[in-house]
Amino acid sequence: MMPPHSWFVGSSHAYDLVVAEYPSPDWRETQALELLHRLKTQIPLIFVGGTLQRETVAELLTRGAYDCIEMDHIGHLPVAVHRAL
């Protein structure tokens, strides 16, 4: 998996949406949120993970995540993507 900063740094690509694994074995989950905030971009970030605790979801949403989807409910991801865009 790419570290979050490699999404944008030196990239000529434009992104409409970021979907990130939670928890990630390669980086702290809030790094992506911090990077998007620092870049002052409005790109929605959706976390997808196994079992997400309510407190974790609340923290991620408070820090700026657009949505959090559990793998048991992965069918909700297209709806979240559609709403985000």
PDB file of N, CA, C and O in Angstrom, residues 13-51:
ATOM      1  N   HIS A  13      -2.120  13.733 -11.248  1.00  0.00           N
ATOM      2  CA  HIS A  13      -3.481  13.210 -11.291  1.00  0.00           C
ATOM      3  C   HIS A  13      -4.398  14.017 -10.382  1.00  0.00           C
ATOM      4  O   HIS A  13      -3.979  14.491  -9.336  1.00  0.00           O
ATOM      5  N   ALA A  14      -5.621  14.138 -10.786  1.00  0.00           N
ATOM      6  CA  ALA A  14      -6.644  14.756  -9.948  1.00  0.00           C
ATOM      7  C   ALA A  14      -7.499  13.633  -9.373  1.00  0.00           C
ATOM      8  O   ALA A  14      -7.857  12.697 -10.084  1.00  0.00           O
ATOM      9  N   TYR A  15      -7.784  13.714  -8.102  1.00  0.00           N
ATOM     10  CA  TYR A  15      -8.580  12.689  -7.438  1.00  0.00           C
ATOM     11  C   TYR A  15      -9.919  13.273  -7.034  1.00  0.00           C
ATOM     12  O   TYR A  15      -9.998  14.400  -6.549  1.00  0.00           O
ATOM     13  N   ASP A  16     -10.979  12.477  -7.211  1.00  0.00           N
ATOM     14  CA  ASP A  16     -12.310  12.887  -6.803  1.00  0.00           C
ATOM     15  C   ASP A  16     -12.680  12.318  -5.450  1.00  0.00           C
ATOM     16  O   ASP A  16     -13.555  12.853  -4.764  1.00  0.00           O
ATOM     17  N   LEU A  17     -12.024  11.201  -5.073  1.00  0.00           N
ATOM     18  CA  LEU A  17     -12.406  10.477  -3.871  1.00  0.00           C
ATOM     19  C   LEU A  17     -11.243   9.588  -3.434  1.00  0.00           C
ATOM     20  O   LEU A  17     -10.503   9.080  -4.272  1.00  0.00           O
ATOM     21  N   VAL A  18     -11.098   9.402  -2.126  1.00  0.00           N
ATOM     22  CA  VAL A  18     -10.102   8.481  -1.592  1.00  0.00           C
ATOM     23  C   VAL A  18     -10.835   7.454  -0.731  1.00  0.00           C
ATOM     24  O   VAL A  18     -11.651   7.827   0.119  1.00  0.00           O
ATOM     25  N   VAL A  19     -10.548   6.173  -0.965  1.00  0.00           N
ATOM     26  CA  VAL A  19     -11.056   5.094  -0.128  1.00  0.00           C
ATOM     27  C   VAL A  19      -9.833   4.461   0.522  1.00  0.00           C
ATOM     28  O   VAL A  19      -8.901   4.049  -0.169  1.00  0.00           O
ATOM     29  N   ALA A  20      -9.835   4.410   1.857  1.00  0.00           N
ATOM     30  CA  ALA A  20      -8.672   3.923   2.589  1.00  0.00           C
ATOM     31  C   ALA A  20      -9.060   2.787   3.525  1.00  0.00           C
ATOM     32  O   ALA A  20     -10.151   2.778   4.097  1.00  0.00           O
ATOM     33  N   GLU A  21      -8.133   1.856   3.677  1.00  0.00           N
ATOM     34  CA  GLU A  21      -8.304   0.726   4.579  1.00  0.00           C
ATOM     35  C   GLU A  21      -8.189   1.192   6.026  1.00  0.00           C
ATOM     36  O   GLU A  21      -7.340   2.015   6.359  1.00  0.00           O
ATOM     37  N   TYR A  22      -9.055   0.647   6.882  1.00  0.00           N
ATOM     38  CA  TYR A  22      -8.963   0.922   8.321  1.00  0.00           C
ATOM     39  C   TYR A  22      -9.066  -0.384   9.083  1.00  0.00           C
ATOM     40  O   TYR A  22     -10.005  -1.122   8.853  1.00  0.00           O
ATOM     41  N   PRO A  23      -8.167  -0.700   9.979  1.00  0.00           N
ATOM     42  CA  PRO A  23      -6.911  -0.006  10.188  1.00  0.00           C
ATOM     43  C   PRO A  23      -5.912  -0.386   9.112  1.00  0.00           C
ATOM     44  O   PRO A  23      -6.010  -1.458   8.520  1.00  0.00           O
ATOM     45  N   SER A  24      -4.976   0.465   8.875  1.00  0.00           N
ATOM     46  CA  SER A  24      -3.961   0.208   7.861  1.00  0.00           C
ATOM     47  C   SER A  24      -2.686  -0.294   8.523  1.00  0.00           C
ATOM     48  O   SER A  24      -2.252   0.270   9.521  1.00  0.00           O
ATOM     49  N   PRO A  25      -2.077  -1.326   7.954  1.00  0.00           N
ATOM     50  CA  PRO A  25      -0.826  -1.813   8.529  1.00  0.00           C
ATOM     51  C   PRO A  25       0.368  -0.905   8.216  1.00  0.00           C
ATOM     52  O   PRO A  25       1.406  -1.030   8.850  1.00  0.00           O
ATOM     53  N   ASP A  26       0.227   0.011   7.275  1.00  0.00           N
ATOM     54  CA  ASP A  26       1.365   0.795   6.791  1.00  0.00           C
ATOM     55  C   ASP A  26       1.410   2.242   7.272  1.00  0.00           C
ATOM     56  O   ASP A  26       2.434   2.891   7.152  1.00  0.00           O
ATOM     57  N   TRP A  27       0.300   2.768   7.769  1.00  0.00           N
ATOM     58  CA  TRP A  27       0.309   4.155   8.181  1.00  0.00           C
ATOM     59  C   TRP A  27      -0.815   4.413   9.167  1.00  0.00           C
ATOM     60  O   TRP A  27      -1.780   3.676   9.229  1.00  0.00           O
ATOM     61  N   ARG A  28      -0.648   5.464   9.937  1.00  0.00           N
ATOM     62  CA  ARG A  28      -1.652   5.883  10.899  1.00  0.00           C
ATOM     63  C   ARG A  28      -2.855   6.417  10.124  1.00  0.00           C
ATOM     64  O   ARG A  28      -2.713   7.206   9.202  1.00  0.00           O
ATOM     65  N   GLU A  29      -4.024   5.979  10.524  1.00  0.00           N
ATOM     66  CA  GLU A  29      -5.250   6.310   9.772  1.00  0.00           C
ATOM     67  C   GLU A  29      -5.479   7.806   9.637  1.00  0.00           C
ATOM     68  O   GLU A  29      -5.988   8.273   8.622  1.00  0.00           O
ATOM     69  N   THR A  30      -5.109   8.546  10.638  1.00  0.00           N
ATOM     70  CA  THR A  30      -5.372   9.987  10.585  1.00  0.00           C
ATOM     71  C   THR A  30      -4.398  10.728   9.672  1.00  0.00           C
ATOM     72  O   THR A  30      -4.630  11.892   9.369  1.00  0.00           O
ATOM     73  N   GLN A  31      -3.332  10.058   9.215  1.00  0.00           N
ATOM     74  CA  GLN A  31      -2.385  10.731   8.320  1.00  0.00           C
ATOM     75  C   GLN A  31      -3.062  11.203   7.031  1.00  0.00           C
ATOM     76  O   GLN A  31      -2.775  12.293   6.544  1.00  0.00           O
ATOM     77  N   ALA A  32      -3.940  10.392   6.475  1.00  0.00           N
ATOM     78  CA  ALA A  32      -4.632  10.785   5.245  1.00  0.00           C
ATOM     79  C   ALA A  32      -5.514  12.003   5.496  1.00  0.00           C
ATOM     80  O   ALA A  32      -5.544  12.939   4.698  1.00  0.00           O
ATOM     81  N   LEU A  33      -6.212  12.000   6.621  1.00  0.00           N
ATOM     82  CA  LEU A  33      -7.061  13.149   6.953  1.00  0.00           C
ATOM     83  C   LEU A  33      -6.217  14.403   7.155  1.00  0.00           C
ATOM     84  O   LEU A  33      -6.578  15.481   6.681  1.00  0.00           O
ATOM     85  N   GLU A  34      -5.096  14.256   7.845  1.00  0.00           N
ATOM     86  CA  GLU A  34      -4.209  15.395   8.076  1.00  0.00           C
ATOM     87  C   GLU A  34      -3.646  15.922   6.760  1.00  0.00           C
ATOM     88  O   GLU A  34      -3.561  17.133   6.552  1.00  0.00           O
ATOM     89  N   LEU A  35      -3.274  15.022   5.868  1.00  0.00           N
ATOM     90  CA  LEU A  35      -2.729  15.429   4.577  1.00  0.00           C
ATOM     91  C   LEU A  35      -3.769  16.195   3.764  1.00  0.00           C
ATOM     92  O   LEU A  35      -3.484  17.265   3.225  1.00  0.00           O
ATOM     93  N   LEU A  36      -4.974  15.667   3.686  1.00  0.00           N
ATOM     94  CA  LEU A  36      -6.039  16.354   2.942  1.00  0.00           C
ATOM     95  C   LEU A  36      -6.322  17.722   3.550  1.00  0.00           C
ATOM     96  O   LEU A  36      -6.524  18.699   2.828  1.00  0.00           O
ATOM     97  N   HIS A  37      -6.317  17.802   4.870  1.00  0.00           N
ATOM     98  CA  HIS A  37      -6.556  19.079   5.541  1.00  0.00           C
ATOM     99  C   HIS A  37      -5.435  20.073   5.230  1.00  0.00           C
ATOM    100  O   HIS A  37      -5.682  21.234   4.930  1.00  0.00           O
ATOM    101  N   ARG A  38      -4.175  19.597   5.294  1.00  0.00           N
ATOM    102  CA  ARG A  38      -3.024  20.465   5.002  1.00  0.00           C
ATOM    103  C   ARG A  38      -3.051  20.974   3.573  1.00  0.00           C
ATOM    104  O   ARG A  38      -2.665  22.105   3.295  1.00  0.00           O
ATOM    105  N   LEU A  39      -3.484  20.118   2.657  1.00  0.00           N
ATOM    106  CA  LEU A  39      -3.533  20.518   1.254  1.00  0.00           C
ATOM    107  C   LEU A  39      -4.747  21.381   0.933  1.00  0.00           C
ATOM    108  O   LEU A  39      -4.910  21.851  -0.188  1.00  0.00           O
ATOM    109  N   LYS A  40      -5.601  21.556   1.936  1.00  0.00           N
ATOM    110  CA  LYS A  40      -6.816  22.359   1.790  1.00  0.00           C
ATOM    111  C   LYS A  40      -7.650  21.892   0.599  1.00  0.00           C
ATOM    112  O   LYS A  40      -8.123  22.682  -0.209  1.00  0.00           O
ATOM    113  N   THR A  41      -7.814  20.582   0.524  1.00  0.00           N
ATOM    114  CA  THR A  41      -8.583  20.004  -0.557  1.00  0.00           C
ATOM    115  C   THR A  41      -9.902  19.463  -0.024  1.00  0.00           C
ATOM    116  O   THR A  41     -10.002  19.111   1.149  1.00  0.00           O
ATOM    117  N   GLN A  42     -10.878  19.428  -0.843  1.00  0.00           N
ATOM    118  CA  GLN A  42     -12.205  18.958  -0.452  1.00  0.00           C
ATOM    119  C   GLN A  42     -12.466  17.535  -0.949  1.00  0.00           C
ATOM    120  O   GLN A  42     -13.600  17.161  -1.188  1.00  0.00           O
ATOM    121  N   ILE A  43     -11.421  16.753  -1.121  1.00  0.00           N
ATOM    122  CA  ILE A  43     -11.583  15.377  -1.597  1.00  0.00           C
ATOM    123  C   ILE A  43     -12.157  14.539  -0.467  1.00  0.00           C
ATOM    124  O   ILE A  43     -11.574  14.469   0.618  1.00  0.00           O
ATOM    125  N   PRO A  44     -13.306  13.903  -0.689  1.00  0.00           N
ATOM    126  CA  PRO A  44     -13.890  13.068   0.362  1.00  0.00           C
ATOM    127  C   PRO A  44     -13.045  11.816   0.609  1.00  0.00           C
ATOM    128  O   PRO A  44     -12.517  11.220  -0.321  1.00  0.00           O
ATOM    129  N   LEU A  45     -12.953  11.431   1.880  1.00  0.00           N
ATOM    130  CA  LEU A  45     -12.211  10.247   2.285  1.00  0.00           C
ATOM    131  C   LEU A  45     -13.171   9.289   2.971  1.00  0.00           C
ATOM    132  O   LEU A  45     -13.844   9.661   3.936  1.00  0.00           O
ATOM    133  N   ILE A  46     -13.244   8.074   2.459  1.00  0.00           N
ATOM    134  CA  ILE A  46     -14.095   7.029   3.030  1.00  0.00           C
ATOM    135  C   ILE A  46     -13.191   5.924   3.549  1.00  0.00           C
ATOM    136  O   ILE A  46     -12.338   5.425   2.818  1.00  0.00           O
ATOM    137  N   PHE A  47     -13.370   5.549   4.818  1.00  0.00           N
ATOM    138  CA  PHE A  47     -12.633   4.438   5.389  1.00  0.00           C
ATOM    139  C   PHE A  47     -13.458   3.165   5.268  1.00  0.00           C
ATOM    140  O   PHE A  47     -14.674   3.179   5.469  1.00  0.00           O
ATOM    141  N   VAL A  48     -12.780   2.064   4.942  1.00  0.00           N
ATOM    142  CA  VAL A  48     -13.405   0.746   4.872  1.00  0.00           C
ATOM    143  C   VAL A  48     -12.616  -0.157   5.803  1.00  0.00           C
ATOM    144  O   VAL A  48     -11.379  -0.200   5.733  1.00  0.00           O
ATOM    145  N   GLY A  49     -13.330  -0.868   6.681  1.00  0.00           N
ATOM    146  CA  GLY A  49     -12.611  -1.721   7.618  1.00  0.00           C
ATOM    147  C   GLY A  49     -13.445  -2.869   8.131  1.00  0.00           C
ATOM    148  O   GLY A  49     -14.637  -2.972   7.838  1.00  0.00           O
ATOM    149  N   GLY A  50     -12.793  -3.721   8.899  1.00  0.00           N
ATOM    150  CA  GLY A  50     -13.440  -4.896   9.494  1.00  0.00           C
ATOM    151  C   GLY A  50     -14.548  -4.468  10.433  1.00  0.00           C
ATOM    152  O   GLY A  50     -15.640  -4.108  10.023  1.00  0.00           O
ATOM    153  N   THR A  51     -14.271  -4.485  11.707  1.00  0.00           N
ATOM    154  CA  THR A  51     -15.236  -4.060  12.717  1.00  0.00           C
ATOM    155  C   THR A  51     -14.833  -2.685  13.203  1.00  0.00           C
ATOM    156  O   THR A  51     -13.737  -2.505  13.729  1.00  0.00           O
TER     157      THR A  51
END
